[in-house]
C-alpha cells in the first residue's frame, strides 16, 4: 500500500507539473467561495489544472486510473462564461495520454441574492473524433450567507466508436461553508450512470492570484471507484 500511495502522489504531481490539461469539476469551489453562481465576472478568467487519481478497486492496483485537464475559463460578460482546453479522459494510469479537446459554455440565466440558475453545455471529443461526450446541465445555487447549496442535474450523450450513441444522466448535490474570504469546506454526493459517490472538499486562496482545491472521493456502490483524490489549481487573470 505504501508503494502504491507513492505512485499515486508521483502521478498526480507529474500531471500537475508536466502535462497541461482542462476540465470543469462538478463543484467549482473557487466560484462558490466568491459567492458567484458558476460564472466568472466580465473580463476575468482562470487557467485551470485538474488532475484526479482513482483507486478503482482496492485490491487491484493495476485497475487504478488517472485523468487530468488544462482549461482556460473566461467571463465574456458577467453572465456568460466560455472555456476550452485539453483533457486526458479517465483511463488506466499506464495508458495515460492527453487525447481529447474540450469546450464549454455557462450562462447565468436567473440570479437573485438568494437563488441562481445556470444552464451549461460541455463537449469533449477525442482528436480522431471517434469518441465524444456532450453534457447538458442546469446548475442551481441557493446562497445562505456563508453557506451555499448546489444542485446540479445533467444529461450526457456518449458517442463511442464513431457510431453508437447512448444517453446517460445523473445529478450532483453539495453543501458548502465559506470560511471568510480565504477558505471553504464542503460535502457532496454524486449519482452518474449508476455510480454513486460521496466527497469532501477543501479549498483556499494562495496569495492574490492562485486558488487550490482538494477533493476526497468515496465510492458508495460497486459501480463507482473505491476511492479517489482530485486537485484543482487555478491561476486568475
JSON list of C-alpha atoms in Angstrom, two decimals:
[
{"chain": "A", "resi": 1, "resn": "UNK", "atom": "CA", "xyz": [0.00, 0.00, 0.00]},
{"chain": "A", "resi": 2, "resn": "UNK", "atom": "CA", "xyz": [2.85, 2.42, 0.82]},
{"chain": "A", "resi": 3, "resn": "UNK", "atom": "CA", "xyz": [4.39, 1.85, -2.60]},
{"chain": "A", "resi": 4, "resn": "UNK", "atom": "CA", "xyz": [1.02, 2.36, -4.23]},
{"chain": "A", "resi": 5, "resn": "UNK", "atom": "CA", "xyz": [0.47, 5.67, -2.42]},
{"chain": "A", "resi": 6, "resn": "UNK", "atom": "CA", "xyz": [3.88, 6.88, -3.58]},
{"chain": "A", "resi": 7, "resn": "UNK", "atom": "CA", "xyz": [2.89, 6.02, -7.14]},
{"chain": "A", "resi": 8, "resn": "UNK", "atom": "CA", "xyz": [-0.33, 8.00, -6.69]},
{"chain": "A", "resi": 9, "resn": "UNK", "atom": "CA", "xyz": [1.44, 11.07, -5.34]},
{"chain": "A", "resi": 10, "resn": "UNK", "atom": "CA", "xyz": [4.05, 10.87, -8.05]},
{"chain": "A", "resi": 11, "resn": "UNK", "atom": "CA", "xyz": [1.47, 10.52, -10.79]},
{"chain": "A", "resi": 12, "resn": "UNK", "atom": "CA", "xyz": [-0.59, 13.44, -9.50]},
{"chain": "A", "resi": 13, "resn": "UNK", "atom": "CA", "xyz": [2.48, 15.61, -9.09]},
{"chain": "A", "resi": 14, "resn": "UNK", "atom": "CA", "xyz": [3.65, 14.78, -12.59]},
{"chain": "A", "resi": 15, "resn": "UNK", "atom": "CA", "xyz": [0.26, 15.60, -14.03]},
{"chain": "A", "resi": 16, "resn": "UNK", "atom": "CA", "xyz": [0.22, 18.85, -12.12]},
{"chain": "A", "resi": 17, "resn": "UNK", "atom": "CA", "xyz": [3.68, 19.95, -13.26]},
{"chain": "A", "resi": 18, "resn": "UNK", "atom": "CA", "xyz": [4.21, 18.43, -16.67]},
{"chain": "A", "resi": 19, "resn": "UNK", "atom": "CA", "xyz": [1.00, 17.65, -18.52]},
{"chain": "A", "resi": 20, "resn": "UNK", "atom": "CA", "xyz": [-1.12, 20.65, -19.46]},
{"chain": "A", "resi": 21, "resn": "UNK", "atom": "CA", "xyz": [-4.87, 19.82, -19.37]},
{"chain": "A", "resi": 22, "resn": "UNK", "atom": "CA", "xyz": [-8.53, 21.06, -18.61]},
{"chain": "A", "resi": 23, "resn": "UNK", "atom": "CA", "xyz": [-11.80, 20.03, -17.01]},
{"chain": "A", "resi": 24, "resn": "UNK", "atom": "CA", "xyz": [-14.69, 21.53, -15.17]},
{"chain": "A", "resi": 25, "resn": "UNK", "atom": "CA", "xyz": [-15.21, 19.98, -11.76]},
{"chain": "A", "resi": 26, "resn": "UNK", "atom": "CA", "xyz": [-18.75, 19.07, -10.71]},
{"chain": "A", "resi": 27, "resn": "UNK", "atom": "CA", "xyz": [-18.48, 21.73, -7.95]},
{"chain": "A", "resi": 28, "resn": "UNK", "atom": "CA", "xyz": [-16.38, 24.81, -8.60]},
{"chain": "A", "resi": 29, "resn": "UNK", "atom": "CA", "xyz": [-15.38, 25.61, -5.01]},
{"chain": "A", "resi": 30, "resn": "UNK", "atom": "CA", "xyz": [-13.47, 28.70, -6.14]},
{"chain": "A", "resi": 31, "resn": "UNK", "atom": "CA", "xyz": [-16.62, 30.37, -7.51]},
{"chain": "A", "resi": 32, "resn": "UNK", "atom": "CA", "xyz": [-18.67, 29.12, -4.55]},
{"chain": "A", "resi": 33, "resn": "UNK", "atom": "CA", "xyz": [-16.15, 30.77, -2.22]},
{"chain": "A", "resi": 34, "resn": "UNK", "atom": "CA", "xyz": [-16.62, 34.02, -4.14]},
{"chain": "A", "resi": 35, "resn": "UNK", "atom": "CA", "xyz": [-20.39, 33.64, -3.76]},
{"chain": "A", "resi": 36, "resn": "UNK", "atom": "CA", "xyz": [-20.87, 33.53, -7.53]},
{"chain": "A", "resi": 37, "resn": "UNK", "atom": "CA", "xyz": [-23.34, 31.23, -9.35]},
{"chain": "A", "resi": 38, "resn": "UNK", "atom": "CA", "xyz": [-20.80, 29.36, -11.50]},
{"chain": "A", "resi": 39, "resn": "UNK", "atom": "CA", "xyz": [-19.79, 32.13, -13.95]},
{"chain": "A", "resi": 40, "resn": "UNK", "atom": "CA", "xyz": [-16.82, 34.50, -13.90]},
{"chain": "A", "resi": 41, "resn": "UNK", "atom": "CA", "xyz": [-17.06, 38.31, -13.82]},
{"chain": "A", "resi": 42, "resn": "UNK", "atom": "CA", "xyz": [-16.83, 40.06, -17.17]},
{"chain": "A", "resi": 43, "resn": "UNK", "atom": "CA", "xyz": [-13.24, 40.33, -18.38]},
{"chain": "A", "resi": 44, "resn": "UNK", "atom": "CA", "xyz": [-11.85, 37.91, -15.77]},
{"chain": "A", "resi": 45, "resn": "UNK", "atom": "CA", "xyz": [-10.71, 34.34, -16.20]},
{"chain": "A", "resi": 46, "resn": "UNK", "atom": "CA", "xyz": [-8.58, 31.48, -14.93]},
{"chain": "A", "resi": 47, "resn": "UNK", "atom": "CA", "xyz": [-6.13, 28.88, -16.16]},
{"chain": "A", "resi": 48, "resn": "UNK", "atom": "CA", "xyz": [-7.29, 25.66, -14.52]},
{"chain": "A", "resi": 49, "resn": "UNK", "atom": "CA", "xyz": [-5.39, 22.42, -13.88]},
{"chain": "A", "resi": 50, "resn": "UNK", "atom": "CA", "xyz": [-7.42, 19.49, -12.52]},
{"chain": "A", "resi": 51, "resn": "UNK", "atom": "CA", "xyz": [-5.73, 16.07, -12.05]},
{"chain": "A", "resi": 52, "resn": "UNK", "atom": "CA", "xyz": [-7.69, 13.18, -10.49]},
{"chain": "A", "resi": 53, "resn": "UNK", "atom": "CA", "xyz": [-6.45, 9.75, -9.39]},
{"chain": "A", "resi": 54, "resn": "UNK", "atom": "CA", "xyz": [-8.86, 6.86, -8.70]},
{"chain": "A", "resi": 55, "resn": "UNK", "atom": "CA", "xyz": [-8.37, 3.64, -6.77]},
{"chain": "A", "resi": 56, "resn": "UNK", "atom": "CA", "xyz": [-11.00, 1.79, -8.77]},
{"chain": "A", "resi": 57, "resn": "UNK", "atom": "CA", "xyz": [-10.62, -1.45, -6.79]},
{"chain": "A", "resi": 58, "resn": "UNK", "atom": "CA", "xyz": [-8.65, -1.53, -3.53]},
{"chain": "A", "resi": 59, "resn": "UNK", "atom": "CA", "xyz": [-7.14, -4.98, -4.12]},
{"chain": "A", "resi": 60, "resn": "UNK", "atom": "CA", "xyz": [-6.25, -4.41, -7.78]},
{"chain": "A", "resi": 61, "resn": "UNK", "atom": "CA", "xyz": [-3.70, -1.62, -8.20]},
{"chain": "A", "resi": 62, "resn": "UNK", "atom": "CA", "xyz": [-3.45, -2.30, -11.92]},
{"chain": "A", "resi": 63, "resn": "UNK", "atom": "CA", "xyz": [-7.03, -1.01, -12.24]},
{"chain": "A", "resi": 64, "resn": "UNK", "atom": "CA", "xyz": [-6.14, 2.46, -10.88]},
{"chain": "A", "resi": 65, "resn": "UNK", "atom": "CA", "xyz": [-6.94, 5.30, -13.27]},
{"chain": "A", "resi": 66, "resn": "UNK", "atom": "CA", "xyz": [-5.64, 8.81, -13.84]},
{"chain": "A", "resi": 67, "resn": "UNK", "atom": "CA", "xyz": [-7.17, 11.75, -15.64]},
{"chain": "A", "resi": 68, "resn": "UNK", "atom": "CA", "xyz": [-6.18, 15.39, -15.87]},
{"chain": "A", "resi": 69, "resn": "UNK", "atom": "CA", "xyz": [-7.12, 18.56, -17.69]},
{"chain": "A", "resi": 70, "resn": "UNK", "atom": "CA", "xyz": [-5.91, 22.04, -18.57]},
{"chain": "A", "resi": 71, "resn": "UNK", "atom": "CA", "xyz": [-8.68, 24.58, -19.17]},
{"chain": "A", "resi": 72, "resn": "UNK", "atom": "CA", "xyz": [-8.96, 28.30, -19.76]},
{"chain": "A", "resi": 73, "resn": "UNK", "atom": "CA", "xyz": [-12.24, 29.77, -18.46]},
{"chain": "A", "resi": 74, "resn": "UNK", "atom": "CA", "xyz": [-13.18, 33.37, -19.29]},
{"chain": "A", "resi": 75, "resn": "UNK", "atom": "CA", "xyz": [-16.07, 35.69, -18.44]},
{"chain": "A", "resi": 76, "resn": "UNK", "atom": "CA", "xyz": [-17.25, 37.16, -21.76]},
{"chain": "A", "resi": 77, "resn": "UNK", "atom": "CA", "xyz": [-19.97, 39.01, -19.85]},
{"chain": "A", "resi": 78, "resn": "UNK", "atom": "CA", "xyz": [-20.98, 38.88, -16.20]},
{"chain": "A", "resi": 79, "resn": "UNK", "atom": "CA", "xyz": [-23.45, 36.13, -17.10]},
{"chain": "A", "resi": 80, "resn": "UNK", "atom": "CA", "xyz": [-21.63, 34.26, -19.89]},
{"chain": "A", "resi": 81, "resn": "UNK", "atom": "CA", "xyz": [-18.50, 32.16, -19.30]},
{"chain": "A", "resi": 82, "resn": "UNK", "atom": "CA", "xyz": [-16.76, 30.13, -22.01]},
{"chain": "A", "resi": 83, "resn": "UNK", "atom": "CA", "xyz": [-13.97, 27.57, -21.65]},
{"chain": "A", "resi": 84, "resn": "UNK", "atom": "CA", "xyz": [-11.70, 25.41, -23.74]},
{"chain": "A", "resi": 85, "resn": "UNK", "atom": "CA", "xyz": [-8.69, 23.16, -23.35]},
{"chain": "A", "resi": 86, "resn": "UNK", "atom": "CA", "xyz": [-7.24, 19.67, -23.43]},
{"chain": "A", "resi": 87, "resn": "UNK", "atom": "CA", "xyz": [-8.09, 16.62, -21.33]},
{"chain": "A", "resi": 88, "resn": "UNK", "atom": "CA", "xyz": [-6.81, 13.10, -20.92]},
{"chain": "A", "resi": 89, "resn": "UNK", "atom": "CA", "xyz": [-10.08, 11.38, -20.11]},
{"chain": "A", "resi": 90, "resn": "UNK", "atom": "CA", "xyz": [-10.46, 8.70, -17.42]},
{"chain": "A", "resi": 91, "resn": "UNK", "atom": "CA", "xyz": [-8.19, 5.78, -18.29]},
{"chain": "A", "resi": 92, "resn": "UNK", "atom": "CA", "xyz": [-5.87, 3.26, -16.63]},
{"chain": "A", "resi": 93, "resn": "UNK", "atom": "CA", "xyz": [-2.76, 5.02, -15.29]},
{"chain": "A", "resi": 94, "resn": "UNK", "atom": "CA", "xyz": [-0.45, 3.00, -17.56]},
{"chain": "A", "resi": 95, "resn": "UNK", "atom": "CA", "xyz": [-2.50, 4.16, -20.58]},
{"chain": "A", "resi": 96, "resn": "UNK", "atom": "CA", "xyz": [-2.44, 7.84, -19.62]},
{"chain": "A", "resi": 97, "resn": "UNK", "atom": "CA", "xyz": [-2.26, 10.32, -22.50]},
{"chain": "A", "resi": 98, "resn": "UNK", "atom": "CA", "xyz": [-3.76, 13.66, -23.45]},
{"chain": "A", "resi": 99, "resn": "UNK", "atom": "CA", "xyz": [-6.11, 12.72, -26.28]},
{"chain": "A", "resi": 100, "resn": "UNK", "atom": "CA", "xyz": [-9.18, 14.96, -26.15]},
{"chain": "A", "resi": 101, "resn": "UNK", "atom": "CA", "xyz": [-10.25, 18.57, -26.70]},
{"chain": "A", "resi": 102, "resn": "UNK", "atom": "CA", "xyz": [-12.89, 20.24, -24.55]},
{"chain": "A", "resi": 103, "resn": "UNK", "atom": "CA", "xyz": [-15.18, 23.28, -24.89]},
{"chain": "A", "resi": 104, "resn": "UNK", "atom": "CA", "xyz": [-17.89, 24.59, -22.58]},
{"chain": "A", "resi": 105, "resn": "UNK", "atom": "CA", "xyz": [-20.39, 27.38, -22.07]},
{"chain": "A", "resi": 106, "resn": "UNK", "atom": "CA", "xyz": [-22.18, 28.57, -18.89]},
{"chain": "A", "resi": 107, "resn": "UNK", "atom": "CA", "xyz": [-24.94, 31.20, -18.84]},
{"chain": "A", "resi": 108, "resn": "UNK", "atom": "CA", "xyz": [-26.32, 32.78, -15.66]},
{"chain": "A", "resi": 109, "resn": "UNK", "atom": "CA", "xyz": [-29.96, 32.82, -16.77]},
{"chain": "A", "resi": 110, "resn": "UNK", "atom": "CA", "xyz": [-31.53, 33.75, -13.43]},
{"chain": "A", "resi": 111, "resn": "UNK", "atom": "CA", "xyz": [-30.00, 35.43, -10.41]},
{"chain": "A", "resi": 112, "resn": "UNK", "atom": "CA", "xyz": [-31.24, 36.88, -7.16]},
{"chain": "A", "resi": 113, "resn": "UNK", "atom": "CA", "xyz": [-29.32, 37.37, -3.90]},
{"chain": "A", "resi": 114, "resn": "UNK", "atom": "CA", "xyz": [-30.76, 34.00, -2.79]},
{"chain": "A", "resi": 115, "resn": "UNK", "atom": "CA", "xyz": [-31.15, 31.85, -5.93]},
{"chain": "A", "resi": 116, "resn": "UNK", "atom": "CA", "xyz": [-29.24, 31.25, -9.15]},
{"chain": "A", "resi": 117, "resn": "UNK", "atom": "CA", "xyz": [-29.91, 29.09, -12.22]},
{"chain": "A", "resi": 118, "resn": "UNK", "atom": "CA", "xyz": [-27.09, 28.47, -14.72]},
{"chain": "A", "resi": 119, "resn": "UNK", "atom": "CA", "xyz": [-27.67, 26.29, -17.82]},
{"chain": "A", "resi": 120, "resn": "UNK", "atom": "CA", "xyz": [-24.44, 24.77, -19.15]},
{"chain": "A", "resi": 121, "resn": "UNK", "atom": "CA", "xyz": [-23.24, 22.73, -22.10]},
{"chain": "A", "resi": 122, "resn": "UNK", "atom": "CA", "xyz": [-19.87, 20.97, -22.40]},
{"chain": "A", "resi": 123, "resn": "UNK", "atom": "CA", "xyz": [-18.42, 18.88, -25.20]},
{"chain": "A", "resi": 124, "resn": "UNK", "atom": "CA", "xyz": [-15.30, 16.71, -25.21]},
{"chain": "A", "resi": 125, "resn": "UNK", "atom": "CA", "xyz": [-14.03, 14.71, -28.17]},
{"chain": "A", "resi": 126, "resn": "UNK", "atom": "CA", "xyz": [-11.01, 12.57, -28.93]},
{"chain": "A", "resi": 127, "resn": "UNK", "atom": "CA", "xyz": [-8.67, 14.02, -31.54]},
{"chain": "A", "resi": 128, "resn": "UNK", "atom": "CA", "xyz": [-9.81, 11.41, -34.08]},
{"chain": "A", "resi": 129, "resn": "UNK", "atom": "CA", "xyz": [-13.49, 12.32, -33.35]},
{"chain": "A", "resi": 130, "resn": "UNK", "atom": "CA", "xyz": [-14.46, 8.66, -32.83]},
{"chain": "A", "resi": 131, "resn": "UNK", "atom": "CA", "xyz": [-15.46, 9.11, -29.18]},
{"chain": "A", "resi": 132, "resn": "UNK", "atom": "CA", "xyz": [-17.17, 12.10, -27.60]},
{"chain": "A", "resi": 133, "resn": "UNK", "atom": "CA", "xyz": [-19.35, 13.24, -24.73]},
{"chain": "A", "resi": 134, "resn": "UNK", "atom": "CA", "xyz": [-21.80, 16.14, -24.67]},
{"chain": "A", "resi": 135, "resn": "UNK", "atom": "CA", "xyz": [-23.21, 17.30, -21.31]},
{"chain": "A", "resi": 136, "resn": "UNK", "atom": "CA", "xyz": [-26.35, 19.38, -20.82]},
{"chain": "A", "resi": 137, "resn": "UNK", "atom": "CA", "xyz": [-26.73, 20.64, -17.25]},
{"chain": "A", "resi": 138, "resn": "UNK", "atom": "CA", "xyz": [-28.77, 23.02, -15.12]},
{"chain": "A", "resi": 139, "resn": "UNK", "atom": "CA", "xyz": [-26.90, 24.27, -12.06]},
{"chain": "A", "resi": 140, "resn": "UNK", "atom": "CA", "xyz": [-28.99, 25.63, -9.23]},
{"chain": "A", "resi": 141, "resn": "UNK", "atom": "CA", "xyz": [-27.48, 27.57, -6.31]},
{"chain": "A", "resi": 142, "resn": "UNK", "atom": "CA", "xyz": [-29.01, 28.66, -3.01]},
{"chain": "A", "resi": 143, "resn": "UNK", "atom": "CA", "xyz": [-26.96, 31.31, -1.22]},
{"chain": "A", "resi": 144, "resn": "UNK", "atom": "CA", "xyz": [-27.44, 31.30, 2.57]},
{"chain": "A", "resi": 145, "resn": "UNK", "atom": "CA", "xyz": [-24.93, 33.85, 3.82]},
{"chain": "A", "resi": 146, "resn": "UNK", "atom": "CA", "xyz": [-21.70, 31.96, 4.46]},
{"chain": "A", "resi": 147, "resn": "UNK", "atom": "CA", "xyz": [-23.27, 28.73, 3.18]},
{"chain": "A", "resi": 148, "resn": "UNK", "atom": "CA", "xyz": [-24.27, 27.65, -0.33]},
{"chain": "A", "resi": 149, "resn": "UNK", "atom": "CA", "xyz": [-26.30, 24.68, -1.59]},
{"chain": "A", "resi": 150, "resn": "UNK", "atom": "CA", "xyz": [-25.63, 23.48, -5.15]},
{"chain": "A", "resi": 151, "resn": "UNK", "atom": "CA", "xyz": [-27.95, 21.19, -7.14]},
{"chain": "A", "resi": 152, "resn": "UNK", "atom": "CA", "xyz": [-26.58, 20.05, -10.49]},
{"chain": "A", "resi": 153, "resn": "UNK", "atom": "CA", "xyz": [-28.61, 17.60, -12.65]},
{"chain": "A", "resi": 154, "resn": "UNK", "atom": "CA", "xyz": [-27.26, 16.73, -16.07]},
{"chain": "A", "resi": 155, "resn": "UNK", "atom": "CA", "xyz": [-27.79, 14.55, -19.13]},
{"chain": "A", "resi": 156, "resn": "UNK", "atom": "CA", "xyz": [-24.88, 13.21, -21.19]},
{"chain": "A", "resi": 157, "resn": "UNK", "atom": "CA", "xyz": [-24.81, 11.93, -24.76]},
{"chain": "A", "resi": 158, "resn": "UNK", "atom": "CA", "xyz": [-21.93, 9.47, -25.15]},
{"chain": "A", "resi": 159, "resn": "UNK", "atom": "CA", "xyz": [-20.69, 8.56, -28.64]},
{"chain": "A", "resi": 160, "resn": "UNK", "atom": "CA", "xyz": [-18.44, 5.52, -28.88]},
{"chain": "A", "resi": 161, "resn": "UNK", "atom": "CA", "xyz": [-16.57, 4.10, -31.85]},
{"chain": "A", "resi": 162, "resn": "UNK", "atom": "CA", "xyz": [-17.83, 6.79, -34.20]},
{"chain": "A", "resi": 163, "resn": "UNK", "atom": "CA", "xyz": [-21.32, 5.30, -34.50]},
{"chain": "A", "resi": 164, "resn": "UNK", "atom": "CA", "xyz": [-23.09, 4.23, -31.31]},
{"chain": "A", "resi": 165, "resn": "UNK", "atom": "CA", "xyz": [-24.63, 6.95, -29.12]},
{"chain": "A", "resi": 166, "resn": "UNK", "atom": "CA", "xyz": [-26.17, 6.39, -25.71]},
{"chain": "A", "resi": 167, "resn": "UNK", "atom": "CA", "xyz": [-27.78, 8.68, -23.17]},
{"chain": "A", "resi": 168, "resn": "UNK", "atom": "CA", "xyz": [-26.80, 8.72, -19.50]},
{"chain": "A", "resi": 169, "resn": "UNK", "atom": "CA", "xyz": [-27.79, 11.03, -16.70]},
{"chain": "A", "resi": 170, "resn": "UNK", "atom": "CA", "xyz": [-27.43, 11.87, -13.07]},
{"chain": "A", "resi": 171, "resn": "UNK", "atom": "CA", "xyz": [-27.02, 14.67, -10.57]},
{"chain": "A", "resi": 172, "resn": "UNK", "atom": "CA", "xyz": [-24.65, 16.29, -8.06]},
{"chain": "A", "resi": 173, "resn": "UNK", "atom": "CA", "xyz": [-25.76, 17.72, -4.72]},
{"chain": "A", "resi": 174, "resn": "UNK", "atom": "CA", "xyz": [-23.42, 19.70, -2.45]},
{"chain": "A", "resi": 175, "resn": "UNK", "atom": "CA", "xyz": [-23.38, 21.88, 0.67]},
{"chain": "A", "resi": 176, "resn": "UNK", "atom": "CA", "xyz": [-20.53, 24.33, 1.27]},
{"chain": "A", "resi": 177, "resn": "UNK", "atom": "CA", "xyz": [-19.46, 26.74, 4.00]},
{"chain": "A", "resi": 178, "resn": "UNK", "atom": "CA", "xyz": [-17.23, 29.74, 3.38]},
{"chain": "A", "resi": 179, "resn": "UNK", "atom": "CA", "xyz": [-14.54, 30.48, 5.97]},
{"chain": "A", "resi": 180, "resn": "UNK", "atom": "CA", "xyz": [-14.43, 34.19, 5.44]},
{"chain": "A", "resi": 181, "resn": "UNK", "atom": "CA", "xyz": [-12.95, 35.20, 2.09]},
{"chain": "A", "resi": 182, "resn": "UNK", "atom": "CA", "xyz": [-9.97, 32.87, 2.12]},
{"chain": "A", "resi": 183, "resn": "UNK", "atom": "CA", "xyz": [-11.18, 29.26, 2.52]},
{"chain": "A", "resi": 184, "resn": "UNK", "atom": "CA", "xyz": [-14.06, 26.86, 2.01]},
{"chain": "A", "resi": 185, "resn": "UNK", "atom": "CA", "xyz": [-15.13, 23.38, 3.05]},
{"chain": "A", "resi": 186, "resn": "UNK", "atom": "CA", "xyz": [-17.97, 21.24, 1.80]},
{"chain": "A", "resi": 187, "resn": "UNK", "atom": "CA", "xyz": [-19.55, 17.85, 1.30]},
{"chain": "A", "resi": 188, "resn": "UNK", "atom": "CA", "xyz": [-21.23, 16.47, -1.77]},
{"chain": "A", "resi": 189, "resn": "UNK", "atom": "CA", "xyz": [-22.71, 13.42, -3.39]},
{"chain": "A", "resi": 190, "resn": "UNK", "atom": "CA", "xyz": [-22.99, 12.32, -7.00]},
{"chain": "A", "resi": 191, "resn": "UNK", "atom": "CA", "xyz": [-25.04, 9.75, -8.88]},
{"chain": "A", "resi": 192, "resn": "UNK", "atom": "CA", "xyz": [-23.96, 9.40, -12.52]},
{"chain": "A", "resi": 193, "resn": "UNK", "atom": "CA", "xyz": [-24.68, 6.45, -14.81]},
{"chain": "A", "resi": 194, "resn": "UNK", "atom": "CA", "xyz": [-25.43, 4.07, -11.87]},
{"chain": "A", "resi": 195, "resn": "UNK", "atom": "CA", "xyz": [-22.26, 5.06, -9.95]},
{"chain": "A", "resi": 196, "resn": "UNK", "atom": "CA", "xyz": [-22.77, 6.75, -6.56]},
{"chain": "A", "resi": 197, "resn": "UNK", "atom": "CA", "xyz": [-20.03, 8.63, -4.70]},
{"chain": "A", "resi": 198, "resn": "UNK", "atom": "CA", "xyz": [-19.63, 10.99, -1.73]},
{"chain": "A", "resi": 199, "resn": "UNK", "atom": "CA", "xyz": [-16.97, 13.71, -1.49]},
{"chain": "A", "resi": 200, "resn": "UNK", "atom": "CA", "xyz": [-15.23, 16.01, 0.97]},
{"chain": "A", "resi": 201, "resn": "UNK", "atom": "CA", "xyz": [-14.00, 19.37, -0.37]},
{"chain": "A", "resi": 202, "resn": "UNK", "atom": "CA", "xyz": [-11.40, 21.82, 0.92]},
{"chain": "A", "resi": 203, "resn": "UNK", "atom": "CA", "xyz": [-10.19, 24.96, -0.83]},
{"chain": "A", "resi": 204, "resn": "UNK", "atom": "CA", "xyz": [-8.25, 28.16, -0.19]},
{"chain": "A", "resi": 205, "resn": "UNK", "atom": "CA", "xyz": [-6.56, 31.10, -1.88]},
{"chain": "A", "resi": 206, "resn": "UNK", "atom": "CA", "xyz": [-2.77, 31.02, -2.00]},
{"chain": "A", "resi": 207, "resn": "UNK", "atom": "CA", "xyz": [-1.86, 34.66, -2.49]},
{"chain": "A", "resi": 208, "resn": "UNK", "atom": "CA", "xyz": [-3.79, 37.05, -4.70]},
{"chain": "A", "resi": 209, "resn": "UNK", "atom": "CA", "xyz": [-3.94, 35.10, -7.97]},
{"chain": "A", "resi": 210, "resn": "UNK", "atom": "CA", "xyz": [-3.77, 31.40, -7.06]},
{"chain": "A", "resi": 211, "resn": "UNK", "atom": "CA", "xyz": [-6.50, 29.09, -5.75]},
{"chain": "A", "resi": 212, "resn": "UNK", "atom": "CA", "xyz": [-6.00, 25.47, -4.65]},
{"chain": "A", "resi": 213, "resn": "UNK", "atom": "CA", "xyz": [-8.78, 22.95, -4.06]},
{"chain": "A", "resi": 214, "resn": "UNK", "atom": "CA", "xyz": [-8.71, 19.33, -2.88]},
{"chain": "A", "resi": 215, "resn": "UNK", "atom": "CA", "xyz": [-11.39, 16.64, -3.06]},
{"chain": "A", "resi": 216, "resn": "UNK", "atom": "CA", "xyz": [-11.53, 13.17, -1.49]},
{"chain": "A", "resi": 217, "resn": "UNK", "atom": "CA", "xyz": [-14.00, 10.83, -3.22]},
{"chain": "A", "resi": 218, "resn": "UNK", "atom": "CA", "xyz": [-15.53, 7.67, -1.71]},
{"chain": "A", "resi": 219, "resn": "UNK", "atom": "CA", "xyz": [-17.45, 5.15, -3.79]},
{"chain": "A", "resi": 220, "resn": "UNK", "atom": "CA", "xyz": [-20.84, 4.15, -2.40]},
{"chain": "A", "resi": 221, "resn": "UNK", "atom": "CA", "xyz": [-21.67, 1.19, -4.65]},
{"chain": "A", "resi": 222, "resn": "UNK", "atom": "CA", "xyz": [-19.97, -1.42, -6.84]},
{"chain": "A", "resi": 223, "resn": "UNK", "atom": "CA", "xyz": [-20.32, 0.69, -9.99]},
{"chain": "A", "resi": 224, "resn": "UNK", "atom": "CA", "xyz": [-18.22, 3.52, -8.50]},
{"chain": "A", "resi": 225, "resn": "UNK", "atom": "CA", "xyz": [-14.49, 3.77, -7.83]},
{"chain": "A", "resi": 226, "resn": "UNK", "atom": "CA", "xyz": [-13.40, 2.62, -4.36]},
{"chain": "A", "resi": 227, "resn": "UNK", "atom": "CA", "xyz": [-11.63, 5.90, -3.58]},
{"chain": "A", "resi": 228, "resn": "UNK", "atom": "CA", "xyz": [-10.27, 8.90, -5.42]},
{"chain": "A", "resi": 229, "resn": "UNK", "atom": "CA", "xyz": [-8.41, 12.17, -4.96]},
{"chain": "A", "resi": 230, "resn": "UNK", "atom": "CA", "xyz": [-8.66, 15.30, -7.11]},
{"chain": "A", "resi": 231, "resn": "UNK", "atom": "CA", "xyz": [-6.74, 18.58, -7.06]},
{"chain": "A", "resi": 232, "resn": "UNK", "atom": "CA", "xyz": [-7.75, 21.91, -8.57]},
{"chain": "A", "resi": 233, "resn": "UNK", "atom": "CA", "xyz": [-5.12, 24.56, -9.23]},
{"chain": "A", "resi": 234, "resn": "UNK", "atom": "CA", "xyz": [-6.19, 27.91, -10.68]},
{"chain": "A", "resi": 235, "resn": "UNK", "atom": "CA", "xyz": [-4.31, 30.99, -11.77]},
{"chain": "A", "resi": 236, "resn": "UNK", "atom": "CA", "xyz": [-6.60, 34.04, -12.01]},
{"chain": "A", "resi": 237, "resn": "UNK", "atom": "CA", "xyz": [-6.04, 36.75, -14.61]}
]
